[in-house]
PDB file of C-alpha atoms in Angstrom:
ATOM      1  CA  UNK A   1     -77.793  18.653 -39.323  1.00  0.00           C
ATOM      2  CA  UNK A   2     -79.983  15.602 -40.640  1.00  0.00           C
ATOM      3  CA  UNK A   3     -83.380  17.313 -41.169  1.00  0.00           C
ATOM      4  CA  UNK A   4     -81.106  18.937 -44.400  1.00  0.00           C
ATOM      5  CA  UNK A   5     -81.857  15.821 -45.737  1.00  0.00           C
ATOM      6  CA  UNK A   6     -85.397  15.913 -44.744  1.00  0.00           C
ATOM      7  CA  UNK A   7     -85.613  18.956 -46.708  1.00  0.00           C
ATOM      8  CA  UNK A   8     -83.477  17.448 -49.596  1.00  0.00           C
ATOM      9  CA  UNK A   9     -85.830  14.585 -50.044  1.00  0.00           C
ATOM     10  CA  UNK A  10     -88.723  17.088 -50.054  1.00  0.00           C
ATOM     11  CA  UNK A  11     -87.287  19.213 -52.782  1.00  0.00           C
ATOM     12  CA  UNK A  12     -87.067  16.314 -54.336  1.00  0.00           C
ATOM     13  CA  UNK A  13     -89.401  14.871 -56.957  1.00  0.00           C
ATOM     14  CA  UNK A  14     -91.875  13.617 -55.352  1.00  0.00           C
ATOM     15  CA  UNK A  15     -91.862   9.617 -54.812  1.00  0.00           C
ATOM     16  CA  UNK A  16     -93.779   6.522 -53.433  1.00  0.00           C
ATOM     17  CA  UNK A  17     -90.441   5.977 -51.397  1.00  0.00           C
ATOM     18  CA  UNK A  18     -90.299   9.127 -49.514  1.00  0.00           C
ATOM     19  CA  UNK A  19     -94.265   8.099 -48.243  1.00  0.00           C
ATOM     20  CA  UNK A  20     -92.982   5.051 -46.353  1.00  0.00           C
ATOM     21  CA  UNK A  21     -90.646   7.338 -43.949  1.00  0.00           C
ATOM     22  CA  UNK A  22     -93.051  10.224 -43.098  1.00  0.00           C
ATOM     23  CA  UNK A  23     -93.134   9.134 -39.149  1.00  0.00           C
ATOM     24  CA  UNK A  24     -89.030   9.642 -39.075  1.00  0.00           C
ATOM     25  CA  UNK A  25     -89.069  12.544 -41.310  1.00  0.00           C
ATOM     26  CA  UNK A  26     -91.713  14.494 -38.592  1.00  0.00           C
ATOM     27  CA  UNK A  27     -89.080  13.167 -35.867  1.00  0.00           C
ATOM     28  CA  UNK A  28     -86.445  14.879 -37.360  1.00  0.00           C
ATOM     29  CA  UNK A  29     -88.016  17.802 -38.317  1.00  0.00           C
ATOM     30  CA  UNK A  30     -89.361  18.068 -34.396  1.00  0.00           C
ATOM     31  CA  UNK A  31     -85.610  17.213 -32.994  1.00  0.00           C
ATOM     32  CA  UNK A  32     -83.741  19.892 -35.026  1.00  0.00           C
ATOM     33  CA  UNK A  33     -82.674  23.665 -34.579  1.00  0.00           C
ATOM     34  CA  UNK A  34     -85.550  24.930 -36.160  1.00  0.00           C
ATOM     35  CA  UNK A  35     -87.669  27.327 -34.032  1.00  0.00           C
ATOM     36  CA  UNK A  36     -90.866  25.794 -33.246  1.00  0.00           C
ATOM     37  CA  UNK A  37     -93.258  28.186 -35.547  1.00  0.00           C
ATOM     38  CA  UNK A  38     -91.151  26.759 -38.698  1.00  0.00           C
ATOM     39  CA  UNK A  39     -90.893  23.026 -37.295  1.00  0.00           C
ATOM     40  CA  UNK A  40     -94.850  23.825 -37.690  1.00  0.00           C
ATOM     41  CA  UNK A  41     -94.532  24.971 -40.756  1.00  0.00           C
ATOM     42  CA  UNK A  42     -92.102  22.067 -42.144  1.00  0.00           C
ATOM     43  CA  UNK A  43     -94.373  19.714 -40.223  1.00  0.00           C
ATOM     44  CA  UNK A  44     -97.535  20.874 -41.741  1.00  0.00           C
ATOM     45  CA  UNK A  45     -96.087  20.736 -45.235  1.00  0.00           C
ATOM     46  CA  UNK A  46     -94.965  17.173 -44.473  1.00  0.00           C
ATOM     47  CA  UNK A  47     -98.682  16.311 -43.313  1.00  0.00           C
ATOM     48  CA  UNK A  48    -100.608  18.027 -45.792  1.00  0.00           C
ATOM     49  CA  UNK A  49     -98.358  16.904 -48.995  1.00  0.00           C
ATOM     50  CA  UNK A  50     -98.067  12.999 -48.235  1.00  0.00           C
ATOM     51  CA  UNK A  51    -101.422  12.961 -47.196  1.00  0.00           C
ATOM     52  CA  UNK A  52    -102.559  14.286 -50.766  1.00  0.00           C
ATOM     53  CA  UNK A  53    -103.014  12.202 -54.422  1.00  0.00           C
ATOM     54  CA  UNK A  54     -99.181  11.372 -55.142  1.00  0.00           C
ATOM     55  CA  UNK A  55    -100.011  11.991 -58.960  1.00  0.00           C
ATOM     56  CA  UNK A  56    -101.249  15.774 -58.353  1.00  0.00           C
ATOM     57  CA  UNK A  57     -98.356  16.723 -56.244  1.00  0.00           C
ATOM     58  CA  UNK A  58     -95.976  15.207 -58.931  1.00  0.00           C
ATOM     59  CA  UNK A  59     -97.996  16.813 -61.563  1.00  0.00           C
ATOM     60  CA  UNK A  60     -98.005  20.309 -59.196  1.00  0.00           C
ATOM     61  CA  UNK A  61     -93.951  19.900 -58.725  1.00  0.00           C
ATOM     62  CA  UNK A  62     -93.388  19.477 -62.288  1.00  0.00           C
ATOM     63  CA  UNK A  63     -95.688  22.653 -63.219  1.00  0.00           C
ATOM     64  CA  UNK A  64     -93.321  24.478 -60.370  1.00  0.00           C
ATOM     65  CA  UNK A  65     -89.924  23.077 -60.929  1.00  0.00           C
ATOM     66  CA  UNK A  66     -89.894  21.974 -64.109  1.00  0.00           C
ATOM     67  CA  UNK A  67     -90.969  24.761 -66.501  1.00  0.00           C
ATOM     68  CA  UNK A  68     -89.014  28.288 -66.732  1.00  0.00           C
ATOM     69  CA  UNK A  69     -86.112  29.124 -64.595  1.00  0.00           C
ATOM     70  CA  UNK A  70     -86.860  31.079 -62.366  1.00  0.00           C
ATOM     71  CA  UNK A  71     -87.849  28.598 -59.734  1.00  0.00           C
ATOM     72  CA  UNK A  72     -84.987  26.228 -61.187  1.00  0.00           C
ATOM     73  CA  UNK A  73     -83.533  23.805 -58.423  1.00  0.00           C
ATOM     74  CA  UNK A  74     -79.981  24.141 -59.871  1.00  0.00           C
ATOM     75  CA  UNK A  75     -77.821  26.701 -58.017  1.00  0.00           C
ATOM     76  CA  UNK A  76     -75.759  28.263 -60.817  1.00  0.00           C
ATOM     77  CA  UNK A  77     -78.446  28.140 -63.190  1.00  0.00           C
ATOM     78  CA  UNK A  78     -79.561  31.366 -60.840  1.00  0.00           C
ATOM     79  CA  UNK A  79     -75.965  32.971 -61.126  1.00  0.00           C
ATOM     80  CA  UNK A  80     -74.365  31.788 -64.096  1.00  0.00           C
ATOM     81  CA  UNK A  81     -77.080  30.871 -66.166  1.00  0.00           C
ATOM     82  CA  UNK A  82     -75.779  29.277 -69.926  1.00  0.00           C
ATOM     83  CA  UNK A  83     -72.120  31.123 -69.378  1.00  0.00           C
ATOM     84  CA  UNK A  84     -68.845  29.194 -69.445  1.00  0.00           C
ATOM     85  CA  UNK A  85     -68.640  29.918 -65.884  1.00  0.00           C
ATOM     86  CA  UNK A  86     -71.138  27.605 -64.648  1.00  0.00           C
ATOM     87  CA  UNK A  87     -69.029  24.725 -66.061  1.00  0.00           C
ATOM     88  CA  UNK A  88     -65.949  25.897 -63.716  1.00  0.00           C
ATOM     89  CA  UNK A  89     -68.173  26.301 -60.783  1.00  0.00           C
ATOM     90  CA  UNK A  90     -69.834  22.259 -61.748  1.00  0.00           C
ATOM     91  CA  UNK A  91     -66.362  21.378 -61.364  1.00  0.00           C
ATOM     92  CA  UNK A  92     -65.376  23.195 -58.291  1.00  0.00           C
ATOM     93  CA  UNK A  93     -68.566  21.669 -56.305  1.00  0.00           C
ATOM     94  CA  UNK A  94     -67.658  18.479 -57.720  1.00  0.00           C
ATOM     95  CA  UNK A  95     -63.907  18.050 -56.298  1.00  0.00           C
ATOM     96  CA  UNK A  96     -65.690  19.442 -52.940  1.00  0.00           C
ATOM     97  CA  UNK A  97     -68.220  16.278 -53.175  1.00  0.00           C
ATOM     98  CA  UNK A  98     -65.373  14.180 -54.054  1.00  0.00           C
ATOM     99  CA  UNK A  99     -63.295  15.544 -50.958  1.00  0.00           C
ATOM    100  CA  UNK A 100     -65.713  14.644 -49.138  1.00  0.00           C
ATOM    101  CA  UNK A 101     -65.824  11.061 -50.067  1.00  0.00           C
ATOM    102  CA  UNK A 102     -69.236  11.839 -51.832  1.00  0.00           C
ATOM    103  CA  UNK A 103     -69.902   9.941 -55.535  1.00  0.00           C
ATOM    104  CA  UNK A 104     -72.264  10.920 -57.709  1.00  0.00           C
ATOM    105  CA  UNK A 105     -73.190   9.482 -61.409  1.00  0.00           C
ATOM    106  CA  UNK A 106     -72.334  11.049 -64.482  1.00  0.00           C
ATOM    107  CA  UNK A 107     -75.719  12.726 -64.698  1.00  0.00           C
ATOM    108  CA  UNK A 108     -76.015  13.769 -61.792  1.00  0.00           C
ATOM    109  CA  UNK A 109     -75.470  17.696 -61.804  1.00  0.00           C
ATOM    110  CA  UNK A 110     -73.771  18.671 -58.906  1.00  0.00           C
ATOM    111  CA  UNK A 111     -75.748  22.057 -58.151  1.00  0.00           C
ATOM    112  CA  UNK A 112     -79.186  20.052 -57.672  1.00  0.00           C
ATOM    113  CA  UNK A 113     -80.149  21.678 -54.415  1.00  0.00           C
ATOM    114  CA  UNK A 114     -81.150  17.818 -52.845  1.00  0.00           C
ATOM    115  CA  UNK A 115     -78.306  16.916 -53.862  1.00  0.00           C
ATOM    116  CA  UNK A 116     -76.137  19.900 -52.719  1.00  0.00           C
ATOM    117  CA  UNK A 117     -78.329  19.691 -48.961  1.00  0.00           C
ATOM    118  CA  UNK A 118     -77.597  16.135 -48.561  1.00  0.00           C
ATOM    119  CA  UNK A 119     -74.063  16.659 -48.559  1.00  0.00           C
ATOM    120  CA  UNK A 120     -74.115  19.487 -46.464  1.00  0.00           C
ATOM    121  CA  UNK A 121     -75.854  17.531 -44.162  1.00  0.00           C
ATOM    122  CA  UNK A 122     -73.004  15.132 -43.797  1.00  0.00           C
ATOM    123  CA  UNK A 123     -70.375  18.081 -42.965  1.00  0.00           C
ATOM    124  CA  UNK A 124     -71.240  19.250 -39.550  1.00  0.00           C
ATOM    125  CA  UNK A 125     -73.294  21.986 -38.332  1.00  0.00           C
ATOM    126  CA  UNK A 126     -70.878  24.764 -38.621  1.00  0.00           C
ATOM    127  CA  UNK A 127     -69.797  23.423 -42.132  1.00  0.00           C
ATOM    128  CA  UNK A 128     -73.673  23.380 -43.090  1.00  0.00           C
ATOM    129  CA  UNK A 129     -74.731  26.810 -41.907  1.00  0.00           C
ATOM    130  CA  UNK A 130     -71.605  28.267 -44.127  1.00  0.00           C
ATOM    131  CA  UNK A 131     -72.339  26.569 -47.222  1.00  0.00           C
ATOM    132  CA  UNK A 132     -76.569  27.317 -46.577  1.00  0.00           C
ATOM    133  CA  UNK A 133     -75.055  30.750 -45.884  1.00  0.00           C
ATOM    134  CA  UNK A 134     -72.972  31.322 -49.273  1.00  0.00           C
ATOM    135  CA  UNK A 135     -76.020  30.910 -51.250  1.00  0.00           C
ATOM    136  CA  UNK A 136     -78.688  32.348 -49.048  1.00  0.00           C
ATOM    137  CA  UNK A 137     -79.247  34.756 -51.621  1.00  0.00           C
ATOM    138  CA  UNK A 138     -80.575  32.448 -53.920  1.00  0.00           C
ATOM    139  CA  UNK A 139     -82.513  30.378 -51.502  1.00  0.00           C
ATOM    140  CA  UNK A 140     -84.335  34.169 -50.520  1.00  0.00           C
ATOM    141  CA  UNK A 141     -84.869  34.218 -54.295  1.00  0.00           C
ATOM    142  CA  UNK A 142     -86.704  31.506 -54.566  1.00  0.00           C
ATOM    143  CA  UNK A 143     -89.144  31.431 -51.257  1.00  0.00           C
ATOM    144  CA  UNK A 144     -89.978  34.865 -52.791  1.00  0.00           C
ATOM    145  CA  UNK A 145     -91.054  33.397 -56.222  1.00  0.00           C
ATOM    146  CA  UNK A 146     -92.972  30.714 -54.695  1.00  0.00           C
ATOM    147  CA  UNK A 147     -94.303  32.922 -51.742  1.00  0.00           C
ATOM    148  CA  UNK A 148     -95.882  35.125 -55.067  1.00  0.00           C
ATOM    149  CA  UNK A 149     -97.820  31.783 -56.958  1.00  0.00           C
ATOM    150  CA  UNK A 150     -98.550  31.236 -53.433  1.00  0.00           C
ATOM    151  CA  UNK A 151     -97.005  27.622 -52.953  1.00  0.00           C
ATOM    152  CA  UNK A 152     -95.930  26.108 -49.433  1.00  0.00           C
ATOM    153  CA  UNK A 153     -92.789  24.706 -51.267  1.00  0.00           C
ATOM    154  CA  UNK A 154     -91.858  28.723 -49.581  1.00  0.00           C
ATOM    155  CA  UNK A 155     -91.549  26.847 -46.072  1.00  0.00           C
ATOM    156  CA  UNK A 156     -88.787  24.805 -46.961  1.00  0.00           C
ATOM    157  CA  UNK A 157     -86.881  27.742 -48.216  1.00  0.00           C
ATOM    158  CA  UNK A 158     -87.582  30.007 -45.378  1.00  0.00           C
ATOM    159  CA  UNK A 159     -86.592  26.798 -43.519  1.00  0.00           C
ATOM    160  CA  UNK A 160     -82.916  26.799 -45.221  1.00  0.00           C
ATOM    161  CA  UNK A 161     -82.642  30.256 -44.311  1.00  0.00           C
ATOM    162  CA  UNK A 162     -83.543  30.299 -40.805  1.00  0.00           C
ATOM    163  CA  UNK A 163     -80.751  27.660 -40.629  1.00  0.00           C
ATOM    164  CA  UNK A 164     -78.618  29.427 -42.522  1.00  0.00           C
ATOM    165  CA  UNK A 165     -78.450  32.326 -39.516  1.00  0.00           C
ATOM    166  CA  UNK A 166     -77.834  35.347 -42.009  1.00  0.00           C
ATOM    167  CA  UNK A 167     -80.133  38.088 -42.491  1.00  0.00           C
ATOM    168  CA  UNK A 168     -81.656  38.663 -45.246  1.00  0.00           C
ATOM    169  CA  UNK A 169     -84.700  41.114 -45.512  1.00  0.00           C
ATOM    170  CA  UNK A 170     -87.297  39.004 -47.394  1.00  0.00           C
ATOM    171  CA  UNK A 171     -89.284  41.974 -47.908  1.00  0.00           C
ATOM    172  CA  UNK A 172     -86.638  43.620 -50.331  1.00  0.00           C
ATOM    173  CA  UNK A 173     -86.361  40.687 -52.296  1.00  0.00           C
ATOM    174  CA  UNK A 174     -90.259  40.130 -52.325  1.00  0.00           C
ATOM    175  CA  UNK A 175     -90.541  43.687 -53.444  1.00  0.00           C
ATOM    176  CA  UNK A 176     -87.977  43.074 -56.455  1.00  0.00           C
ATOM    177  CA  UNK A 177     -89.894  39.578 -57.385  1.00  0.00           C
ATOM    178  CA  UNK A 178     -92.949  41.386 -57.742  1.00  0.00           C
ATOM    179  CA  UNK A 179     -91.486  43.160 -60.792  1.00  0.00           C
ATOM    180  CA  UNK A 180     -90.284  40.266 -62.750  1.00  0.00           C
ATOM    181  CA  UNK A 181     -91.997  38.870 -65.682  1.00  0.00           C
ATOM    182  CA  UNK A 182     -93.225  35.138 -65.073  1.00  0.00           C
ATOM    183  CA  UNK A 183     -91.209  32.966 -67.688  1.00  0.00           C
ATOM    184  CA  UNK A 184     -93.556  29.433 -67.184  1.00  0.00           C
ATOM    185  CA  UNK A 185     -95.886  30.997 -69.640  1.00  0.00           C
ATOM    186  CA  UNK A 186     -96.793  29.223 -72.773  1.00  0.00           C
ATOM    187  CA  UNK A 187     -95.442  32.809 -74.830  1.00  0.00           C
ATOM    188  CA  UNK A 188     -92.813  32.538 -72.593  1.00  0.00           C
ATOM    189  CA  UNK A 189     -91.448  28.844 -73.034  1.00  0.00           C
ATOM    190  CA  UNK A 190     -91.625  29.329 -76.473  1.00  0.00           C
ATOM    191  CA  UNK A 191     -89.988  32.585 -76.669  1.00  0.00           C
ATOM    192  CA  UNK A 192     -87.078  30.639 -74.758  1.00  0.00           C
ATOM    193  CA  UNK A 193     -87.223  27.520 -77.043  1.00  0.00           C
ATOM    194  CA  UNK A 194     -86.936  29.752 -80.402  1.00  0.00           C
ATOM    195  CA  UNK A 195     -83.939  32.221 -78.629  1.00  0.00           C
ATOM    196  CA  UNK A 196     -82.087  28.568 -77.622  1.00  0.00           C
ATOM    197  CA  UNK A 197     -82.056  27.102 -81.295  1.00  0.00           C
ATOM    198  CA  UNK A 198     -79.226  26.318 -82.968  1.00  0.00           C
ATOM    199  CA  UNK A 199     -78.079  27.751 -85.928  1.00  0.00           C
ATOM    200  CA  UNK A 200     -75.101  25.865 -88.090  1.00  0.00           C
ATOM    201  CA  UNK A 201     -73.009  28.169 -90.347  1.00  0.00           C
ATOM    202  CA  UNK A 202     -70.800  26.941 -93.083  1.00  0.00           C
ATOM    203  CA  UNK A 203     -68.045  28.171 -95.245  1.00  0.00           C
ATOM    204  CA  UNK A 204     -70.418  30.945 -96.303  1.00  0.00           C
ATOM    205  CA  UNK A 205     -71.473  33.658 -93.078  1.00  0.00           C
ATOM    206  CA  UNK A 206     -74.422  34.217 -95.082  1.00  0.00           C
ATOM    207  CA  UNK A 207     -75.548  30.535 -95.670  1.00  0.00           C
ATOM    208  CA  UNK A 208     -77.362  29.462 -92.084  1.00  0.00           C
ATOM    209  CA  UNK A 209     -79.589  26.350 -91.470  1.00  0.00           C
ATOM    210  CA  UNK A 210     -81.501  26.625 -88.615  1.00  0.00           C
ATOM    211  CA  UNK A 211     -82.783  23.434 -87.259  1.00  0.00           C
ATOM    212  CA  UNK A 212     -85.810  22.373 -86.129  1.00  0.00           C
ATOM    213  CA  UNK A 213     -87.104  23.569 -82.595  1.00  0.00           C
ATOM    214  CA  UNK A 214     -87.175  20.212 -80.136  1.00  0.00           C
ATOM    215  CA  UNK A 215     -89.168  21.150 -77.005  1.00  0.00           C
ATOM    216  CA  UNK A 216     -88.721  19.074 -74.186  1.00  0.00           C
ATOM    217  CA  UNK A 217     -90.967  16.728 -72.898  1.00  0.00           C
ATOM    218  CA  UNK A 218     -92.592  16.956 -69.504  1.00  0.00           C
ATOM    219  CA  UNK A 219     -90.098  14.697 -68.249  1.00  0.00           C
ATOM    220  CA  UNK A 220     -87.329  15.279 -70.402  1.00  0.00           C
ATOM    221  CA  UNK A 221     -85.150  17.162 -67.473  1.00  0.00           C
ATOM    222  CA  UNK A 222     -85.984  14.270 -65.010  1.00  0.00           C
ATOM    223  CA  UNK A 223     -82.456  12.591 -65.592  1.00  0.00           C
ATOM    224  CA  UNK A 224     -81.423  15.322 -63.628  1.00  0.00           C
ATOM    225  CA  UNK A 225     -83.033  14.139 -60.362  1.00  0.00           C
ATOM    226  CA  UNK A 226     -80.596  12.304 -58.625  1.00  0.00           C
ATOM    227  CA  UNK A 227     -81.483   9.088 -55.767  1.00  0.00           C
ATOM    228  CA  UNK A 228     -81.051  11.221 -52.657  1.00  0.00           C
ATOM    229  CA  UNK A 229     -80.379   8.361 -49.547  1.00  0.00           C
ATOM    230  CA  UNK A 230     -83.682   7.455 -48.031  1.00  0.00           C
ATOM    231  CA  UNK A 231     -81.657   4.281 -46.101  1.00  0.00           C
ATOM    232  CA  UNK A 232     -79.940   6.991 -43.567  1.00  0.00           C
ATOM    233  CA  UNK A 233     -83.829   7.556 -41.939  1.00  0.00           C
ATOM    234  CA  UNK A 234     -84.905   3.769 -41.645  1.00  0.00           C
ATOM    235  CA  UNK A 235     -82.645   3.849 -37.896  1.00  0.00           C
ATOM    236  CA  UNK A 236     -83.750   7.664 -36.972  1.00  0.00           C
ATOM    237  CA  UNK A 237     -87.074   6.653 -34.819  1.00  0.00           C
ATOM    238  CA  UNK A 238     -84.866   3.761 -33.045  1.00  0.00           C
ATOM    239  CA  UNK A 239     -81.416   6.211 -32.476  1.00  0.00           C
ATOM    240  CA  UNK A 240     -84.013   8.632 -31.505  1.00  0.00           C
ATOM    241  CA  UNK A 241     -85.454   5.967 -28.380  1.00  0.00           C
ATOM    242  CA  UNK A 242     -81.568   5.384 -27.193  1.00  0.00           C
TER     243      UNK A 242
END
């Protein structure tokens, strides 16, 4: 199911690279088992964006992606959030990566949705639409958030689901979205910031030393963007012609 990896390297942050393989990206997207109203969709999104200022959409991504969590692109950051469980569930996506001959770096985070696509996209179709399908919830989630600051990053989501082949009624979960409080607010951020500092106790439960709040940088989460495989599409326009 290659155009998973079209839609990995979209999600991704947004490079000079991935302009250099628009014409095989559009192939893909107009040879898969999308219907043809999203393969518009997906196409139009691929158009419009790489057509753009490559500074505003980065700047646009990192406004979207990169601030709050409610539109994080980490999978258990949506269902475990800080909780010891995450950790088990890094490790159990790991060995599945590792099963699957995959290797990733030591930064890497294995629940990076690129990242997590591109593999799927290696495991067969059936194998793809299940593991679209076991988090289909979250993928719902998300098209709804970005569906409400009205951003076309919603295609590529509704594009995961129609390829996941569950249902889901989008119009529940847009209903429930519509009640949450936005968290990429400047009062928001820093409410975050203050409620994640750390606090060192000694000997005495009454002594504490809080330190001082360190707010990340604009691009202080980038080192969790991994190098998704642009190499795989340089031959899709010629295996394409065969």
């Amino acid at each position: 199911m290659q155009v998973l990896q079209v839609i990995s390297l979209l999600l991704d942050y947004p490079k000079v690279a991935l302009l250099d393989v628009v014409p095989e990206l559009r192939t893909l997207v107009r040879a898969s088992a999308l219907s043809t109203a999203q393969q518009e969709a997906l196409d139009e999104f691929i158009v419009r964006r790489t057509s753009g200022d490559l500074m505003d959409w980065q700047s646009e991504y990192d406004g979207l992606f990169e601030r709050g969590r409610s539109l994080s692109l980490l999978l258990f950051e949506h269902v475990h959030g800080e909780s010891r469980d995450r950790g088990q569930a890094m490790v159990d996506l790991m060995q599945q990566y590792q099963q699957a001959g995959l290797e990733i770096g030591v930064k890497e985070l294995p629940d990076y949705i690129p990242l997590y696509l591109e593999f799927l996209a290696t495991q067969g179709d059936d194998n793809a639409r299940e593991g679209l399908a076991e988090v289909a919830h979250i993928l719902a989630v998300l098209a709804a958030r970005l569906e409400q600051r009205e951003s076309d990053y919603a295609v590529l989501f509704k594009s995961l689901l129609e390829l996941a082949q569950v249902e889901i009624d989008l119009s529940d979960v847009r209903a429930q979205v519509e009640s949450e409080k936005r968290d990429d607010t400047p009062k928001e951020l820093d409410k975050v910031w203050e409620e994640e500092m750390v606090t060192f106790t000694g000997n005495d439960a009454t002594s504490t030393c809080p330190t001082a709040q360190h707010r990340p940088a604009e691009g202080q989460r980038r080192d969790q963007y991994v190098p998704l495989n642009l190499d795989q599409l340089s031959n899709v326009k010629n295996a394409a012609d065969v």
